[in-house]
Amino acid sequence: QVQLVESGGGVVQPGRSLRLSCAASRFTFSSFGMHWVRQAPGKGLEWVALISYDGSNRFYADSVKGRFTISRDNSKKTLYMEMNSLRPEDTAVYYCAKGDSGGPPSAFDIWGQGTMVSVSS
Amino acid sequence: SYVLTQPPSVSVAPGKTARITCGGNDLGSKSVHWYQQKPGQAPVLVIYFDSDRPSGIPERFSGSFSGNTATLTISRVEAGDEADYFCQVWDSTSDHYVFGPGTKVTVL
């Protein structure tokens, strides 16, 4: 069935960088907007970033703008998140999610299992 | 920034009806999506564009709107419906998606 699999999480020191990946399968990846959503331990969901189906438009939450970069490679059916200048408050499970259309206000109809990022010295 | 409100918790007996509300300024001009998240699992879309139900979601789940309040209704509640439920919108003013704080549904 349609699947998203995240990777790249881990433990990192404050100020360092990390790159997350999300591999998509069994759907036309290049036709849909893609998102990153995070969830701090014991907290609610926080939308992080969106990239349109063709990569021409990108939107970011204020909390990560200027530090995180979302990108995609449609030939590899893979979504990325480059995270720089990481802070302890970035500690969370990071989910990639598929939009149900090319861009907003689409719902997120498929989610990955998540990858944990811990920022700590 | 745009803010959504939800009750922190709702308790319901098996077989009864649970109603979870989501409020926000001028919410009626936006499309509301609802997600279910069980402990240790990724969220699952249960209602999109206010009242549409994805394939595979039981008919017991329904969405509605009244004024500036969206409501997720779970009819004939089962033990397996115990989860956190989040509403979500796209705020075109800020070009941000926004999630509500979540409502924990407890089946008594």
PDB file of N, CA, C and O in Angstrom, chain A residues 35 37 39 43-47 50 59-62 95 100 103-109 111-114, chain B residues 1 31 33 35 37 40-45 47-49 84 86 88 90 94-101:
ATOM      1  N   HIS A  35       4.747  17.325   3.402  1.00  0.00           N
ATOM      2  CA  HIS A  35       4.878  18.095   4.635  1.00  0.00           C
ATOM      3  C   HIS A  35       5.791  17.398   5.637  1.00  0.00           C
ATOM      4  O   HIS A  35       5.940  16.171   5.614  1.00  0.00           O
ATOM      5  N   VAL A  37       5.819  17.349   9.879  1.00  0.00           N
ATOM      6  CA  VAL A  37       5.076  17.684  11.095  1.00  0.00           C
ATOM      7  C   VAL A  37       5.854  17.087  12.254  1.00  0.00           C
ATOM      8  O   VAL A  37       6.381  15.981  12.146  1.00  0.00           O
ATOM      9  N   GLN A  39       6.258  16.407  16.695  1.00  0.00           N
ATOM     10  CA  GLN A  39       5.525  16.256  17.949  1.00  0.00           C
ATOM     11  C   GLN A  39       6.542  16.079  19.078  1.00  0.00           C
ATOM     12  O   GLN A  39       7.206  15.047  19.163  1.00  0.00           O
ATOM     13  N   LYS A  43       3.476  16.209  23.807  1.00  0.00           N
ATOM     14  CA  LYS A  43       2.817  17.427  23.311  1.00  0.00           C
ATOM     15  C   LYS A  43       1.974  17.131  22.075  1.00  0.00           C
ATOM     16  O   LYS A  43       1.876  15.988  21.618  1.00  0.00           O
ATOM     17  N   GLY A  44       1.378  18.185  21.535  1.00  0.00           N
ATOM     18  CA  GLY A  44       0.538  18.049  20.353  1.00  0.00           C
ATOM     19  C   GLY A  44       1.338  18.105  19.066  1.00  0.00           C
ATOM     20  O   GLY A  44       2.568  18.119  19.061  1.00  0.00           O
ATOM     21  N   LEU A  45       0.594  18.144  17.947  1.00  0.00           N
ATOM     22  CA  LEU A  45       1.202  18.187  16.628  1.00  0.00           C
ATOM     23  C   LEU A  45       1.549  19.612  16.248  1.00  0.00           C
ATOM     24  O   LEU A  45       0.776  20.537  16.500  1.00  0.00           O
ATOM     25  N   GLU A  46       2.707  19.784  15.619  1.00  0.00           N
ATOM     26  CA  GLU A  46       3.131  21.094  15.128  1.00  0.00           C
ATOM     27  C   GLU A  46       3.544  20.948  13.669  1.00  0.00           C
ATOM     28  O   GLU A  46       4.485  20.223  13.348  1.00  0.00           O
ATOM     29  N   TRP A  47       2.845  21.647  12.780  1.00  0.00           N
ATOM     30  CA  TRP A  47       3.245  21.669  11.374  1.00  0.00           C
ATOM     31  C   TRP A  47       4.567  22.398  11.249  1.00  0.00           C
ATOM     32  O   TRP A  47       4.763  23.447  11.863  1.00  0.00           O
ATOM     33  N   LEU A  50       6.052  22.798   4.340  1.00  0.00           N
ATOM     34  CA  LEU A  50       5.344  22.272   3.175  1.00  0.00           C
ATOM     35  C   LEU A  50       6.146  22.572   1.928  1.00  0.00           C
ATOM     36  O   LEU A  50       6.704  23.667   1.800  1.00  0.00           O
ATOM     37  N   PHE A  59       6.824  26.584   2.329  1.00  0.00           N
ATOM     38  CA  PHE A  59       6.317  27.362   3.449  1.00  0.00           C
ATOM     39  C   PHE A  59       6.855  26.747   4.737  1.00  0.00           C
ATOM     40  O   PHE A  59       6.994  25.527   4.828  1.00  0.00           O
ATOM     41  N   TYR A  60       7.109  27.621   5.730  1.00  0.00           N
ATOM     42  CA  TYR A  60       7.712  27.165   6.980  1.00  0.00           C
ATOM     43  C   TYR A  60       6.984  27.749   8.188  1.00  0.00           C
ATOM     44  O   TYR A  60       6.505  28.885   8.144  1.00  0.00           O
ATOM     45  N   ALA A  61       6.968  26.987   9.269  1.00  0.00           N
ATOM     46  CA  ALA A  61       6.516  27.522  10.545  1.00  0.00           C
ATOM     47  C   ALA A  61       7.513  28.571  11.014  1.00  0.00           C
ATOM     48  O   ALA A  61       8.722  28.479  10.715  1.00  0.00           O
ATOM     49  N   ASP A  62       7.036  29.552  11.734  1.00  0.00           N
ATOM     50  CA  ASP A  62       7.917  30.621  12.220  1.00  0.00           C
ATOM     51  C   ASP A  62       9.041  30.071  13.088  1.00  0.00           C
ATOM     52  O   ASP A  62      10.148  30.614  13.101  1.00  0.00           O
ATOM     53  N   TYR A  95       7.452  13.621  11.599  1.00  0.00           N
ATOM     54  CA  TYR A  95       6.677  12.840  10.645  1.00  0.00           C
ATOM     55  C   TYR A  95       6.709  13.515   9.280  1.00  0.00           C
ATOM     56  O   TYR A  95       6.588  14.742   9.185  1.00  0.00           O
ATOM     57  N   ASP A 100      -3.171  15.703   0.147  1.00  0.00           N
ATOM     58  CA  ASP A 100      -4.075  15.009  -0.771  1.00  0.00           C
ATOM     59  C   ASP A 100      -4.264  15.782  -2.082  1.00  0.00           C
ATOM     60  O   ASP A 100      -5.132  15.446  -2.872  1.00  0.00           O
ATOM     61  N   GLY A 103      -1.090  21.203  -3.298  1.00  0.00           N
ATOM     62  CA  GLY A 103      -0.734  22.237  -2.330  1.00  0.00           C
ATOM     63  C   GLY A 103      -1.870  22.500  -1.380  1.00  0.00           C
ATOM     64  O   GLY A 103      -2.862  21.769  -1.369  1.00  0.00           O
ATOM     65  N   PRO A 104      -1.769  23.549  -0.545  1.00  0.00           N
ATOM     66  CA  PRO A 104      -2.824  23.836   0.447  1.00  0.00           C
ATOM     67  C   PRO A 104      -4.132  24.253  -0.220  1.00  0.00           C
ATOM     68  O   PRO A 104      -4.128  24.729  -1.342  1.00  0.00           O
ATOM     69  N   PRO A 105      -5.262  24.031   0.466  1.00  0.00           N
ATOM     70  CA  PRO A 105      -5.443  23.641   1.867  1.00  0.00           C
ATOM     71  C   PRO A 105      -5.661  22.143   2.050  1.00  0.00           C
ATOM     72  O   PRO A 105      -6.505  21.726   2.823  1.00  0.00           O
ATOM     73  N   SER A 106      -4.876  21.343   1.379  1.00  0.00           N
ATOM     74  CA  SER A 106      -5.084  19.906   1.398  1.00  0.00           C
ATOM     75  C   SER A 106      -4.941  19.312   2.792  1.00  0.00           C
ATOM     76  O   SER A 106      -4.221  19.835   3.648  1.00  0.00           O
ATOM     77  N   ALA A 107      -5.598  18.191   3.009  1.00  0.00           N
ATOM     78  CA  ALA A 107      -5.438  17.391   4.225  1.00  0.00           C
ATOM     79  C   ALA A 107      -4.202  16.508   4.072  1.00  0.00           C
ATOM     80  O   ALA A 107      -3.669  16.344   2.980  1.00  0.00           O
ATOM     81  N   PHE A 108      -3.761  15.944   5.194  1.00  0.00           N
ATOM     82  CA  PHE A 108      -2.595  15.065   5.182  1.00  0.00           C
ATOM     83  C   PHE A 108      -3.111  13.624   5.236  1.00  0.00           C
ATOM     84  O   PHE A 108      -3.483  13.141   6.312  1.00  0.00           O
ATOM     85  N   ASP A 109      -3.161  12.951   4.100  1.00  0.00           N
ATOM     86  CA  ASP A 109      -3.875  11.679   4.070  1.00  0.00           C
ATOM     87  C   ASP A 109      -3.020  10.451   4.332  1.00  0.00           C
ATOM     88  O   ASP A 109      -3.552   9.376   4.613  1.00  0.00           O
ATOM     89  N   TRP A 111       0.683   9.291   6.481  1.00  0.00           N
ATOM     90  CA  TRP A 111       1.759   9.696   7.378  1.00  0.00           C
ATOM     91  C   TRP A 111       2.794   8.578   7.485  1.00  0.00           C
ATOM     92  O   TRP A 111       2.451   7.394   7.427  1.00  0.00           O
ATOM     93  N   GLY A 112       4.045   8.968   7.654  1.00  0.00           N
ATOM     94  CA  GLY A 112       5.070   7.995   7.970  1.00  0.00           C
ATOM     95  C   GLY A 112       5.009   7.603   9.439  1.00  0.00           C
ATOM     96  O   GLY A 112       4.189   8.129  10.200  1.00  0.00           O
ATOM     97  N   GLN A 113       5.899   6.724   9.844  1.00  0.00           N
ATOM     98  CA  GLN A 113       5.906   6.240  11.221  1.00  0.00           C
ATOM     99  C   GLN A 113       6.666   7.188  12.151  1.00  0.00           C
ATOM    100  O   GLN A 113       6.564   7.053  13.374  1.00  0.00           O
ATOM    101  N   GLY A 114       7.400   8.116  11.590  1.00  0.00           N
ATOM    102  CA  GLY A 114       8.116   9.111  12.381  1.00  0.00           C
ATOM    103  C   GLY A 114       9.555   8.717  12.675  1.00  0.00           C
ATOM    104  O   GLY A 114       9.907   7.531  12.722  1.00  0.00           O
TER     105      GLY A 114
ATOM    106  N   SER B   1      -0.678  35.056  15.096  1.00  0.00           N
ATOM    107  CA  SER B   1      -0.846  33.785  14.409  1.00  0.00           C
ATOM    108  C   SER B   1      -2.214  33.179  14.748  1.00  0.00           C
ATOM    109  O   SER B   1      -2.785  33.473  15.794  1.00  0.00           O
ATOM    110  N   SER B  31     -11.355  25.390   5.680  1.00  0.00           N
ATOM    111  CA  SER B  31     -11.657  23.957   5.627  1.00  0.00           C
ATOM    112  C   SER B  31     -10.967  23.267   6.803  1.00  0.00           C
ATOM    113  O   SER B  31      -9.773  23.465   7.023  1.00  0.00           O
ATOM    114  N   HIS B  33      -9.812  19.842   8.882  1.00  0.00           N
ATOM    115  CA  HIS B  33      -9.482  18.412   8.798  1.00  0.00           C
ATOM    116  C   HIS B  33      -9.313  17.879  10.220  1.00  0.00           C
ATOM    117  O   HIS B  33      -8.902  18.624  11.121  1.00  0.00           O
ATOM    118  N   TYR B  35      -7.794  14.542  12.716  1.00  0.00           N
ATOM    119  CA  TYR B  35      -6.879  13.415  12.789  1.00  0.00           C
ATOM    120  C   TYR B  35      -7.064  12.695  14.132  1.00  0.00           C
ATOM    121  O   TYR B  35      -7.299  13.326  15.164  1.00  0.00           O
ATOM    122  N   GLN B  37      -5.027  10.094  16.739  1.00  0.00           N
ATOM    123  CA  GLN B  37      -3.713   9.570  17.054  1.00  0.00           C
ATOM    124  C   GLN B  37      -3.798   8.705  18.313  1.00  0.00           C
ATOM    125  O   GLN B  37      -4.120   9.213  19.395  1.00  0.00           O
ATOM    126  N   GLY B  40       1.670   6.067  20.713  1.00  0.00           N
ATOM    127  CA  GLY B  40       2.781   5.425  20.027  1.00  0.00           C
ATOM    128  C   GLY B  40       2.605   5.258  18.530  1.00  0.00           C
ATOM    129  O   GLY B  40       3.441   4.616  17.882  1.00  0.00           O
ATOM    130  N   GLN B  41       1.546   5.828  17.982  1.00  0.00           N
ATOM    131  CA  GLN B  41       1.280   5.677  16.544  1.00  0.00           C
ATOM    132  C   GLN B  41       1.261   7.030  15.846  1.00  0.00           C
ATOM    133  O   GLN B  41       1.111   8.078  16.474  1.00  0.00           O
ATOM    134  N   ALA B  42       1.400   6.987  14.532  1.00  0.00           N
ATOM    135  CA  ALA B  42       1.276   8.193  13.729  1.00  0.00           C
ATOM    136  C   ALA B  42      -0.191   8.598  13.626  1.00  0.00           C
ATOM    137  O   ALA B  42      -1.094   7.760  13.766  1.00  0.00           O
ATOM    138  N   PRO B  43      -0.449   9.871  13.396  1.00  0.00           N
ATOM    139  CA  PRO B  43      -1.842  10.315  13.202  1.00  0.00           C
ATOM    140  C   PRO B  43      -2.470   9.669  11.965  1.00  0.00           C
ATOM    141  O   PRO B  43      -1.767   9.272  11.032  1.00  0.00           O
ATOM    142  N   VAL B  44      -3.781   9.595  12.001  1.00  0.00           N
ATOM    143  CA  VAL B  44      -4.573   9.078  10.884  1.00  0.00           C
ATOM    144  C   VAL B  44      -5.656  10.090  10.566  1.00  0.00           C
ATOM    145  O   VAL B  44      -6.347  10.577  11.468  1.00  0.00           O
ATOM    146  N   LEU B  45      -5.818  10.405   9.286  1.00  0.00           N
ATOM    147  CA  LEU B  45      -6.873  11.329   8.858  1.00  0.00           C
ATOM    148  C   LEU B  45      -8.226  10.634   8.983  1.00  0.00           C
ATOM    149  O   LEU B  45      -8.421   9.549   8.430  1.00  0.00           O
ATOM    150  N   ILE B  47     -11.402  12.780   9.050  1.00  0.00           N
ATOM    151  CA  ILE B  47     -12.358  13.655   8.356  1.00  0.00           C
ATOM    152  C   ILE B  47     -11.561  14.725   7.630  1.00  0.00           C
ATOM    153  O   ILE B  47     -10.645  15.311   8.205  1.00  0.00           O
ATOM    154  N   TYR B  48     -11.918  14.994   6.380  1.00  0.00           N
ATOM    155  CA  TYR B  48     -11.251  16.072   5.645  1.00  0.00           C
ATOM    156  C   TYR B  48     -12.285  16.989   4.998  1.00  0.00           C
ATOM    157  O   TYR B  48     -13.421  16.587   4.752  1.00  0.00           O
ATOM    158  N   PHE B  49     -11.857  18.214   4.768  1.00  0.00           N
ATOM    159  CA  PHE B  49     -12.754  19.244   4.226  1.00  0.00           C
ATOM    160  C   PHE B  49     -14.111  19.225   4.948  1.00  0.00           C
ATOM    161  O   PHE B  49     -15.164  19.063   4.328  1.00  0.00           O
ATOM    162  N   ASP B  84      -6.170  10.537  20.971  1.00  0.00           N
ATOM    163  CA  ASP B  84      -6.149  11.998  20.877  1.00  0.00           C
ATOM    164  C   ASP B  84      -6.670  12.391  19.496  1.00  0.00           C
ATOM    165  O   ASP B  84      -6.353  11.743  18.495  1.00  0.00           O
ATOM    166  N   PHE B  86      -7.105  15.703  16.798  1.00  0.00           N
ATOM    167  CA  PHE B  86      -6.618  17.038  16.478  1.00  0.00           C
ATOM    168  C   PHE B  86      -7.381  17.603  15.281  1.00  0.00           C
ATOM    169  O   PHE B  86      -7.550  16.903  14.275  1.00  0.00           O
ATOM    170  N   GLN B  88      -7.373  20.683  12.298  1.00  0.00           N
ATOM    171  CA  GLN B  88      -6.317  21.356  11.537  1.00  0.00           C
ATOM    172  C   GLN B  88      -6.939  22.222  10.460  1.00  0.00           C
ATOM    173  O   GLN B  88      -7.970  21.857   9.850  1.00  0.00           O
ATOM    174  N   TRP B  90      -5.718  25.321   7.197  1.00  0.00           N
ATOM    175  CA  TRP B  90      -4.721  26.114   6.486  1.00  0.00           C
ATOM    176  C   TRP B  90      -5.112  27.573   6.647  1.00  0.00           C
ATOM    177  O   TRP B  90      -6.229  27.960   6.305  1.00  0.00           O
ATOM    178  N   SER B  94      -1.363  33.705   6.877  1.00  0.00           N
ATOM    179  CA  SER B  94       0.024  33.511   7.278  1.00  0.00           C
ATOM    180  C   SER B  94       0.745  32.460   6.448  1.00  0.00           C
ATOM    181  O   SER B  94       1.957  32.267   6.610  1.00  0.00           O
ATOM    182  N   ASP B  95      -0.008  31.791   5.537  1.00  0.00           N
ATOM    183  CA  ASP B  95       0.568  30.661   4.776  1.00  0.00           C
ATOM    184  C   ASP B  95       1.118  29.594   5.717  1.00  0.00           C
ATOM    185  O   ASP B  95       2.230  29.080   5.526  1.00  0.00           O
ATOM    186  N   HIS B  96       0.353  29.301   6.741  1.00  0.00           N
ATOM    187  CA  HIS B  96       0.727  28.283   7.717  1.00  0.00           C
ATOM    188  C   HIS B  96      -0.421  27.291   7.885  1.00  0.00           C
ATOM    189  O   HIS B  96      -1.603  27.683   7.861  1.00  0.00           O
ATOM    190  N   TYR B  97      -0.066  26.031   8.095  1.00  0.00           N
ATOM    191  CA  TYR B  97      -1.041  25.082   8.618  1.00  0.00           C
ATOM    192  C   TYR B  97      -1.036  25.230  10.140  1.00  0.00           C
ATOM    193  O   TYR B  97       0.004  25.496  10.748  1.00  0.00           O
ATOM    194  N   VAL B  98      -2.204  25.041  10.748  1.00  0.00           N
ATOM    195  CA  VAL B  98      -2.344  25.152  12.196  1.00  0.00           C
ATOM    196  C   VAL B  98      -3.097  23.929  12.726  1.00  0.00           C
ATOM    197  O   VAL B  98      -4.136  23.550  12.161  1.00  0.00           O
ATOM    198  N   PHE B  99      -2.569  23.338  13.792  1.00  0.00           N
ATOM    199  CA  PHE B  99      -3.268  22.255  14.484  1.00  0.00           C
ATOM    200  C   PHE B  99      -3.879  22.785  15.772  1.00  0.00           C
ATOM    201  O   PHE B  99      -3.305  23.657  16.434  1.00  0.00           O
ATOM    202  N   GLY B 100      -5.022  22.234  16.131  1.00  0.00           N
ATOM    203  CA  GLY B 100      -5.560  22.486  17.450  1.00  0.00           C
ATOM    204  C   GLY B 100      -4.726  21.763  18.487  1.00  0.00           C
ATOM    205  O   GLY B 100      -3.911  20.896  18.152  1.00  0.00           O
ATOM    206  N   PRO B 101      -4.929  22.075  19.774  1.00  0.00           N
ATOM    207  CA  PRO B 101      -4.111  21.481  20.839  1.00  0.00           C
ATOM    208  C   PRO B 101      -4.411  20.011  21.109  1.00  0.00           C
ATOM    209  O   PRO B 101      -3.629  19.345  21.783  1.00  0.00           O
TER     210      PRO B 101
END
